[in-house]
Amino acid sequence: VAILSDTPEGGPTVVVDYGGGPVPFSSVPAWLALRTHAPLLPTACWRENGTYLLHPLPAVEVSPDDDERSLMQRVATAIAVGAIEAAAS
């Protein structure tokens, strides 16, 4: 299941630091991960020359100390770093 966490539309959100400022991210991926203990698989996605490019990133594992916000902050950080690395290559 793929969920665009940085473009929430009408669902529960948490505010994370992304791109240098506060951004609402969907909290649904974290909610699911916290209940199933399944890792989240962040993927950076951007458009280049009319084509969408995807850059899969390492899994974000759930830790006992996580809540929805902390888990989604780690996802947001992974996506931001992954997009910068992918764009540089």
PDB file of C-alpha atoms in Angstrom:
ATOM      1  CA  VAL A   1       0.000   0.000   0.000  1.00  0.00           C
ATOM      2  CA  ALA A   2       1.439   3.365  -0.992  1.00  0.00           C
ATOM      3  CA  ILE A   3       0.363   6.502   0.857  1.00  0.00           C
ATOM      4  CA  LEU A   4       1.440  10.029  -0.090  1.00  0.00           C
ATOM      5  CA  SER A   5       2.257  11.151   3.420  1.00  0.00           C
ATOM      6  CA  ASP A   6       3.347  14.684   2.526  1.00  0.00           C
ATOM      7  CA  THR A   7       0.081  15.528   0.726  1.00  0.00           C
ATOM      8  CA  PRO A   8      -2.632  14.716   3.259  1.00  0.00           C
ATOM      9  CA  GLU A   9      -6.170  15.382   2.108  1.00  0.00           C
ATOM     10  CA  GLY A  10      -8.810  15.309   4.810  1.00  0.00           C
ATOM     11  CA  GLY A  11      -7.267  12.796   7.185  1.00  0.00           C
ATOM     12  CA  PRO A  12      -5.382  12.883  10.488  1.00  0.00           C
ATOM     13  CA  THR A  13      -2.025  14.633  10.358  1.00  0.00           C
ATOM     14  CA  VAL A  14       1.056  15.383  12.414  1.00  0.00           C
ATOM     15  CA  VAL A  15       3.303  18.386  11.842  1.00  0.00           C
ATOM     16  CA  VAL A  16       6.909  17.548  10.989  1.00  0.00           C
ATOM     17  CA  ASP A  17       9.923  19.566   9.915  1.00  0.00           C
ATOM     18  CA  TYR A  18      10.273  19.116   6.156  1.00  0.00           C
ATOM     19  CA  GLY A  19      12.038  21.314   3.646  1.00  0.00           C
ATOM     20  CA  GLY A  20      13.005  23.783   6.359  1.00  0.00           C
ATOM     21  CA  GLY A  21       9.600  24.353   7.894  1.00  0.00           C
ATOM     22  CA  PRO A  22       6.567  22.799   9.529  1.00  0.00           C
ATOM     23  CA  VAL A  23       4.533  20.619   7.145  1.00  0.00           C
ATOM     24  CA  PRO A  24       1.474  18.480   7.897  1.00  0.00           C
ATOM     25  CA  PHE A  25       2.081  14.826   7.015  1.00  0.00           C
ATOM     26  CA  SER A  26      -0.539  12.124   7.110  1.00  0.00           C
ATOM     27  CA  SER A  27      -0.306  10.177  10.357  1.00  0.00           C
ATOM     28  CA  VAL A  28      -1.994   7.116   8.820  1.00  0.00           C
ATOM     29  CA  PRO A  29       1.281   5.343   7.845  1.00  0.00           C
ATOM     30  CA  ALA A  30       2.562   5.714  11.416  1.00  0.00           C
ATOM     31  CA  TRP A  31      -0.776   4.602  12.864  1.00  0.00           C
ATOM     32  CA  LEU A  32      -0.622   1.421  10.774  1.00  0.00           C
ATOM     33  CA  ALA A  33       3.054   0.772  11.541  1.00  0.00           C
ATOM     34  CA  LEU A  34       2.611   1.272  15.278  1.00  0.00           C
ATOM     35  CA  ARG A  35      -0.206  -1.285  15.351  1.00  0.00           C
ATOM     36  CA  THR A  36       1.354  -3.877  13.044  1.00  0.00           C
ATOM     37  CA  HIS A  37       5.056  -3.299  13.839  1.00  0.00           C
ATOM     38  CA  ALA A  38       5.650  -3.252  10.089  1.00  0.00           C
ATOM     39  CA  PRO A  39       8.428  -0.951   8.885  1.00  0.00           C
ATOM     40  CA  LEU A  40       7.626   2.067   6.754  1.00  0.00           C
ATOM     41  CA  LEU A  41       9.241   2.186   3.317  1.00  0.00           C
ATOM     42  CA  PRO A  42       9.792   5.840   2.417  1.00  0.00           C
ATOM     43  CA  THR A  43      10.243   6.680  -1.224  1.00  0.00           C
ATOM     44  CA  ALA A  44      11.335  10.035  -2.599  1.00  0.00           C
ATOM     45  CA  CYS A  45       9.274  11.045  -5.631  1.00  0.00           C
ATOM     46  CA  TRP A  46       9.691  13.999  -7.954  1.00  0.00           C
ATOM     47  CA  ARG A  47       8.905  14.999 -11.500  1.00  0.00           C
ATOM     48  CA  GLU A  48      11.628  15.521 -14.068  1.00  0.00           C
ATOM     49  CA  ASN A  49      11.028  16.298 -17.747  1.00  0.00           C
ATOM     50  CA  GLY A  50       7.396  15.226 -17.472  1.00  0.00           C
ATOM     51  CA  THR A  51       8.236  11.887 -15.850  1.00  0.00           C
ATOM     52  CA  TYR A  52       7.802  10.904 -12.219  1.00  0.00           C
ATOM     53  CA  LEU A  53      10.931   9.427 -10.684  1.00  0.00           C
ATOM     54  CA  LEU A  54      10.915   7.224  -7.575  1.00  0.00           C
ATOM     55  CA  HIS A  55      13.878   6.659  -5.297  1.00  0.00           C
ATOM     56  CA  PRO A  56      13.259   3.914  -2.697  1.00  0.00           C
ATOM     57  CA  LEU A  57      14.908   4.536   0.655  1.00  0.00           C
ATOM     58  CA  PRO A  58      15.883   2.300   3.586  1.00  0.00           C
ATOM     59  CA  ALA A  59      13.065   1.055   5.787  1.00  0.00           C
ATOM     60  CA  VAL A  60      12.114   3.071   8.861  1.00  0.00           C
ATOM     61  CA  GLU A  61      11.633   0.558  11.668  1.00  0.00           C
ATOM     62  CA  VAL A  62       9.213   1.139  14.522  1.00  0.00           C
ATOM     63  CA  SER A  63      10.889   1.564  17.907  1.00  0.00           C
ATOM     64  CA  PRO A  64       9.225   1.172  21.318  1.00  0.00           C
ATOM     65  CA  ASP A  65       9.594   4.916  21.978  1.00  0.00           C
ATOM     66  CA  ASP A  66       7.863   5.997  18.756  1.00  0.00           C
ATOM     67  CA  ASP A  67       4.594   7.844  18.491  1.00  0.00           C
ATOM     68  CA  GLU A  68       2.923   8.977  15.274  1.00  0.00           C
ATOM     69  CA  ARG A  69       4.810  12.260  15.118  1.00  0.00           C
ATOM     70  CA  SER A  70       8.280  10.867  15.844  1.00  0.00           C
ATOM     71  CA  LEU A  71       7.843   8.079  13.322  1.00  0.00           C
ATOM     72  CA  MET A  72       6.621  10.430  10.594  1.00  0.00           C
ATOM     73  CA  GLN A  73       9.452  12.862  11.390  1.00  0.00           C
ATOM     74  CA  ARG A  74      11.928  10.073  10.647  1.00  0.00           C
ATOM     75  CA  VAL A  75      10.087   9.348   7.390  1.00  0.00           C
ATOM     76  CA  ALA A  76      10.132  13.052   6.437  1.00  0.00           C
ATOM     77  CA  THR A  77      13.857  13.290   7.152  1.00  0.00           C
ATOM     78  CA  ALA A  78      14.553  10.167   5.099  1.00  0.00           C
ATOM     79  CA  ILE A  79      12.533  11.501   2.149  1.00  0.00           C
ATOM     80  CA  ALA A  80      14.253  14.900   2.248  1.00  0.00           C
ATOM     81  CA  VAL A  81      17.751  13.417   2.427  1.00  0.00           C
ATOM     82  CA  GLY A  82      16.920  10.781  -0.198  1.00  0.00           C
ATOM     83  CA  ALA A  83      15.593  13.344  -2.645  1.00  0.00           C
ATOM     84  CA  ILE A  84      18.706  15.499  -2.257  1.00  0.00           C
ATOM     85  CA  GLU A  85      20.991  12.481  -2.755  1.00  0.00           C
ATOM     86  CA  ALA A  86      19.040  11.251  -5.767  1.00  0.00           C
ATOM     87  CA  ALA A  87      19.025  14.683  -7.383  1.00  0.00           C
ATOM     88  CA  ALA A  88      22.794  14.964  -6.926  1.00  0.00           C
ATOM     89  CA  SER A  89      23.479  11.668  -8.692  1.00  0.00           C
TER      90      SER A  89
END
